[in-house]
Amino acid sequence: MAYRASTSTSQLIMKPQKGRRIRWFADEDSPEDRRILTKLDLLILPFAMVSCWTKFIDQANINNAYVSGLKEDLGLYGNQLIQLHTIYSVGAVVGQLPFMFLLSSVPLHWLIPTLDISWGLVTLLQYRSNSFAELAAYRFLIGWFEAAFAPAMHFLFGSWYRSDEIARRGGIFYLGGTLGTIVAGLIQAGASARLDGVHGLAGWRWMYIICAVITIPVGIAGYILLPGTPSMPNNLLLSEHELHVRKVRLEGAGHTVSSEKVTLQTLKQLAGNPLFWMLLMLEIFYWNASLNAFMGGFLLWLKSLGRYSIPRVNALGTIVPTVGIFYTIFICLASDLFIGPAWAITVSHLWNIIGLIILIIWDVPESALWFAFITTYSSVAMSTVLYGWVNHQLRSSPAKRSFTLVLITAISQSTFLWTQLLTFPTVEAPRFTKGYSFVLANAICLIILSQIVNMWLKRRS
């Protein structure tokens, strides 16, 4: 059952379309609508995917560096790897706070590229790390500069795309994150094999240099490519006519396209809306139901086997995110075209649960553990589906939408600060029984709540 937006009402009730087929445009889109939408896709999607790619390279490379000599060179011990993850999360949470009030009021075609370049520069600085404290400071700054990137990109998607368009395009954005994790492993594998010792630098130090060289030019390109938002557009590549046509199309689907600031009244209205609290809880469950995708469990397990070289460990580590590409494509297409967001979230995490149960049991054939780790990225495949759902439900108010996107991300990520420390201590690697059990509980809660929200919305409409 495909879903499309009915444009005859500002309430935008989701209605099933006849027939099952994969399509990029809605049937009612005129040739001009399709031309403008294609232009927006070409401006937004390549940059979104590549910038997300660089973000995840710069975020995930700590795991690759750790198993490639960083631990030994810096004398790390005990739980210091998980502490570095936590310090990054602290920076990300703190860095988001100002944007709860600023996101709807600043030009995104200036904000997002500036953040991109900034975390690229700090990524470069990591190559010179000589102690845990110095590396921790860099990790905090990377978290700080990356903080507003994801909420800003999701706000941008919600500013240009209708609810029946957003998930599959958001899926392309998130593919960049999965590719970033893959490339981080391949960069480290290549750096360890070919650059280790060149100019007196270890392979993991070269990895940080290479990652920075990739990241900074992408940020510069964003100043030209990103179209901003309908209320604060980048007119370099969009004409006034194209902007007008798209605004009319969005307004017909119930979107508010004018600029709007977050006020005390905005906060009061959100606080009194049960949907806001349900979306917040969905986000908290999502973040903690996907911890297994970020803790480096697969890499640590591969290294613990003691049969692979460092380049081989990093190369094999790309298998899991590679399979995750297919999970993301499937879930995002299914959400937009066939089953809707609640069931897309459910399907994604049912698959995650299967792998988690195996990892909790642990004493199974090695092939079963390979299978279980390969399910890991199903936990994040529905990320853009969830953010698209938030964008759709709050489409009538840019201020509520921007505030909610940032706040739910900040609060959810703040739970990361202590849950990852308690449930994934490095000293328990590679068997994180507490961690995988905790993730399983959150995945079950996420599925149940997504179905409750779906039924509540249907009843309300």
Coordinates of C-alpha atoms in Angstrom, one line a residue, residues 136-410:
A136 CA 39.7 14.0 24.3
A137 CA 39.8 17.7 23.7
Y138 CA 39.7 17.2 20.0
R139 CA 36.9 14.7 20.3
F140 CA 34.9 17.2 22.3
L141 CA 35.4 19.9 19.6
I142 CA 34.4 17.5 16.8
G143 CA 31.2 16.7 18.7
W144 CA 30.6 20.4 19.2
F145 CA 31.0 21.3 15.5
E146 CA 29.1 18.3 14.3
A147 CA 26.3 18.9 16.8
A148 CA 23.8 20.9 14.7
F149 CA 24.6 19.2 11.4
A150 CA 22.0 16.4 11.6
P151 CA 19.1 18.5 12.9
A152 CA 19.9 21.2 10.4
M153 CA 19.9 18.8 7.5
H154 CA 16.7 17.2 8.6
F155 CA 15.2 20.7 9.0
L156 CA 16.3 21.5 5.5
F157 CA 14.7 18.4 4.1
G158 CA 11.5 19.2 5.9
S159 CA 11.6 22.7 4.5
W160 CA 11.7 21.6 0.8
Y161 CA 10.0 18.1 0.7
R162 CA 6.5 16.9 1.4
S163 CA 5.8 14.0 3.7
D164 CA 5.5 11.6 0.8
E165 CA 8.9 12.7 -0.6
I166 CA 11.1 13.0 2.4
A167 CA 12.0 9.5 3.6
R168 CA 13.6 8.1 0.4
R169 CA 15.5 11.4 0.0
G170 CA 16.5 11.3 3.6
G171 CA 17.6 7.7 3.0
I172 CA 20.1 8.9 0.4
F173 CA 21.4 11.4 2.9
Y174 CA 21.9 8.7 5.5
L175 CA 23.6 6.4 3.0
G176 CA 26.4 8.9 3.3
G177 CA 26.8 8.0 7.0
T178 CA 27.0 4.3 6.2
L179 CA 29.5 4.9 3.4
G180 CA 31.5 7.1 5.8
T181 CA 31.9 4.2 8.3
I182 CA 32.9 1.9 5.4
V183 CA 35.5 4.4 4.0
A184 CA 36.9 5.1 7.5
G185 CA 37.8 1.4 7.6
L186 CA 39.2 1.4 4.1
I187 CA 41.3 4.6 4.7
Q188 CA 42.7 3.1 7.9
A189 CA 43.4 -0.2 6.2
G190 CA 45.3 1.6 3.4
A191 CA 47.1 4.0 5.7
S192 CA 48.2 1.1 7.9
A193 CA 49.5 -0.9 5.0
R194 CA 51.1 1.8 2.9
L195 CA 51.7 4.9 5.0
D196 CA 52.7 3.6 8.4
G197 CA 56.1 5.2 9.2
V198 CA 56.1 7.6 6.2
H199 CA 57.6 10.9 7.4
G200 CA 57.7 9.4 10.9
L201 CA 53.9 9.2 11.2
A202 CA 52.0 6.1 12.2
G203 CA 49.3 4.9 9.9
W204 CA 46.5 6.0 12.2
R205 CA 47.9 9.6 12.1
W206 CA 47.8 9.6 8.3
M207 CA 44.2 8.5 8.5
Y208 CA 43.2 11.7 10.3
I209 CA 45.1 13.8 7.7
I210 CA 43.4 12.1 4.8
C211 CA 40.0 12.5 6.4
A212 CA 40.5 16.2 6.9
V213 CA 41.6 16.6 3.3
I214 CA 38.4 15.0 2.2
T215 CA 36.1 16.9 4.6
I216 CA 37.1 20.6 4.1
P217 CA 36.5 20.9 0.3
V218 CA 33.0 19.4 0.8
G219 CA 32.2 22.2 3.2
I220 CA 33.4 24.8 0.8
A221 CA 31.1 23.4 -1.9
G222 CA 28.1 23.7 0.4
Y223 CA 28.2 27.5 0.3
I224 CA 27.3 27.2 -3.4
L225 CA 25.1 24.2 -3.6
L226 CA 22.8 24.3 -0.6
P227 CA 19.5 26.1 -1.5
G228 CA 18.9 27.3 2.1
T229 CA 15.2 27.2 3.0
P230 CA 12.2 28.8 1.3
S231 CA 12.1 31.6 3.8
M232 CA 15.9 32.2 3.6
P233 CA 17.0 30.9 0.2
N234 CA 20.4 30.8 -1.5
N235 CA 19.5 32.6 -4.8
L236 CA 22.8 31.6 -6.5
L237 CA 21.1 28.6 -8.3
L238 CA 17.4 29.0 -7.6
S239 CA 15.3 31.5 -9.5
E240 CA 12.4 33.5 -7.9
H241 CA 9.9 31.7 -10.1
E242 CA 11.2 28.3 -9.0
L243 CA 11.1 29.3 -5.4
H244 CA 7.5 30.6 -5.8
V245 CA 6.3 27.4 -7.5
R246 CA 7.8 25.2 -4.8
K247 CA 6.4 27.4 -2.0
V248 CA 2.9 27.0 -3.5
R249 CA 3.3 23.3 -3.7
L250 CA 4.4 23.0 -0.1
E251 CA 1.7 25.3 1.2
G252 CA -0.9 23.2 -0.6
A253 CA 0.4 20.2 1.4
G254 CA 0.0 22.1 4.7
H255 CA 3.5 23.4 5.2
T256 CA 4.3 26.9 6.5
V257 CA 7.2 28.3 4.5
S258 CA 7.6 31.7 6.1
S259 CA 10.3 32.5 8.6
E260 CA 9.3 31.9 12.2
K261 CA 11.2 32.5 15.5
V262 CA 11.0 30.3 18.6
T263 CA 9.1 32.2 21.3
L264 CA 7.8 31.4 24.8
Q265 CA 4.4 30.7 23.2
T266 CA 6.0 28.1 20.9
L267 CA 7.4 26.3 23.9
K268 CA 4.1 26.4 25.8
Q269 CA 2.2 25.0 22.8
L270 CA 4.8 22.2 22.4
A271 CA 4.7 21.4 26.1
G272 CA 0.9 21.0 26.0
N273 CA 1.0 18.7 23.0
P274 CA 1.1 14.9 23.8
L275 CA 2.6 14.3 20.3
F276 CA 5.7 16.3 21.3
W277 CA 6.4 14.0 24.3
M278 CA 5.7 10.9 22.2
L279 CA 8.2 12.0 19.6
L280 CA 10.8 12.7 22.3
M281 CA 10.4 9.2 23.7
L282 CA 10.6 7.7 20.3
E283 CA 13.9 9.5 19.7
I284 CA 15.3 8.4 23.1
F285 CA 14.4 4.8 22.4
Y286 CA 15.9 5.0 18.9
W287 CA 19.2 6.4 20.1
N288 CA 19.6 3.7 22.7
A289 CA 18.3 1.0 20.4
S290 CA 21.1 1.8 18.0
L291 CA 24.0 1.9 20.4
N292 CA 25.2 -1.4 19.0
A293 CA 26.0 0.4 15.7
F294 CA 28.4 2.8 17.2
M295 CA 30.4 1.0 19.9
G296 CA 32.8 -0.7 17.6
G297 CA 31.8 -4.2 18.8
F298 CA 32.4 -5.9 15.5
L299 CA 36.0 -4.5 15.1
L300 CA 36.8 -5.4 18.7
W301 CA 35.5 -8.9 18.1
L302 CA 37.5 -9.3 14.9
K303 CA 40.7 -8.2 16.7
S304 CA 40.1 -10.5 19.6
L305 CA 40.1 -13.5 17.2
G306 CA 43.8 -12.9 16.8
R307 CA 43.9 -14.3 13.3
Y308 CA 43.8 -11.0 11.2
S309 CA 46.3 -8.3 10.6
I310 CA 45.4 -4.7 11.4
P311 CA 44.7 -3.8 7.7
R312 CA 42.6 -7.0 7.4
V313 CA 40.6 -6.1 10.6
N314 CA 39.8 -2.7 9.2
A315 CA 38.8 -4.1 5.8
L316 CA 36.6 -6.8 7.2
G317 CA 35.0 -4.1 9.5
T318 CA 33.4 -2.5 6.4
I319 CA 31.2 -5.5 5.8
V320 CA 28.6 -4.5 8.4
P321 CA 28.0 -0.9 7.2
T322 CA 28.1 -2.2 3.5
V323 CA 25.1 -4.4 4.3
G324 CA 23.6 -1.4 6.1
I325 CA 23.3 0.4 2.8
F326 CA 20.8 -2.1 1.6
Y327 CA 18.9 -1.9 4.9
T328 CA 18.6 1.9 4.6
I329 CA 17.4 1.8 0.9
F330 CA 14.8 -0.9 1.7
I331 CA 13.4 0.8 4.8
C332 CA 13.2 4.3 3.4
L333 CA 11.5 3.2 0.2
A334 CA 9.2 1.0 2.1
S335 CA 8.2 3.9 4.4
D336 CA 7.5 6.4 1.6
L337 CA 5.8 4.0 -0.8
F338 CA 4.3 1.1 0.9
I339 CA 4.0 0.8 4.7
G340 CA 4.5 4.2 6.3
P341 CA 6.9 5.3 9.1
A342 CA 5.6 3.3 12.0
W343 CA 5.8 -0.1 10.2
A344 CA 9.2 0.9 8.7
I345 CA 10.5 1.4 12.2
T346 CA 9.0 -1.9 13.3
V347 CA 10.5 -3.9 10.5
S348 CA 13.9 -2.3 10.9
H349 CA 14.1 -3.1 14.6
L350 CA 12.6 -6.6 14.4
W351 CA 15.7 -7.5 12.3
N352 CA 17.9 -5.7 14.8
I353 CA 16.3 -7.7 17.6
I354 CA 17.2 -11.0 16.0
G355 CA 20.9 -10.1 15.9
L356 CA 20.8 -8.8 19.5
I357 CA 19.4 -12.0 20.8
I358 CA 22.2 -13.9 19.2
L359 CA 24.8 -11.5 20.6
I360 CA 23.4 -11.8 24.1
I361 CA 23.5 -15.6 24.0
W362 CA 27.1 -15.3 22.5
D363 CA 28.0 -19.0 22.9
V364 CA 26.9 -19.9 19.4
P365 CA 28.8 -21.0 16.2
E366 CA 31.1 -18.3 14.9
S367 CA 29.0 -18.1 11.7
A368 CA 26.0 -17.0 13.9
L369 CA 28.0 -14.2 15.4
W370 CA 29.0 -13.0 11.9
F371 CA 25.3 -13.0 11.0
A372 CA 24.4 -11.2 14.2
F373 CA 26.9 -8.4 13.7
I374 CA 25.7 -8.0 10.1
T375 CA 22.2 -7.2 11.3
T376 CA 23.7 -4.2 13.4
Y377 CA 23.0 -1.4 10.9
S378 CA 19.3 -2.3 10.6
S379 CA 19.1 -0.4 13.9
V380 CA 19.9 2.9 12.2
A381 CA 18.3 2.3 8.8
M382 CA 15.1 4.0 10.0
S383 CA 16.8 7.1 11.2
T384 CA 15.6 9.4 8.5
V385 CA 12.1 7.8 8.6
L386 CA 11.8 8.9 12.2
Y387 CA 13.1 12.4 11.5
G388 CA 10.8 12.6 8.4
W389 CA 7.9 11.7 10.6
V390 CA 8.7 14.6 13.0
N391 CA 9.0 17.0 10.1
H392 CA 5.6 15.9 8.7
Q393 CA 3.8 16.1 12.0
L394 CA 5.1 19.6 12.7
R395 CA 5.1 20.9 9.2
S396 CA 2.7 23.8 10.0
S397 CA 5.3 25.6 12.2
P398 CA 8.9 26.0 11.3
A399 CA 9.7 27.2 14.8
K400 CA 8.1 24.1 16.5
R401 CA 9.7 21.9 13.9
S402 CA 13.2 23.3 14.3
F403 CA 13.1 23.4 18.1
T404 CA 11.7 19.9 18.3
L405 CA 14.3 18.4 15.9
V406 CA 17.2 19.9 17.9
L407 CA 15.7 19.3 21.4
I408 CA 14.8 15.6 20.9
T409 CA 18.3 15.0 19.4
A410 CA 20.0 16.8 22.2

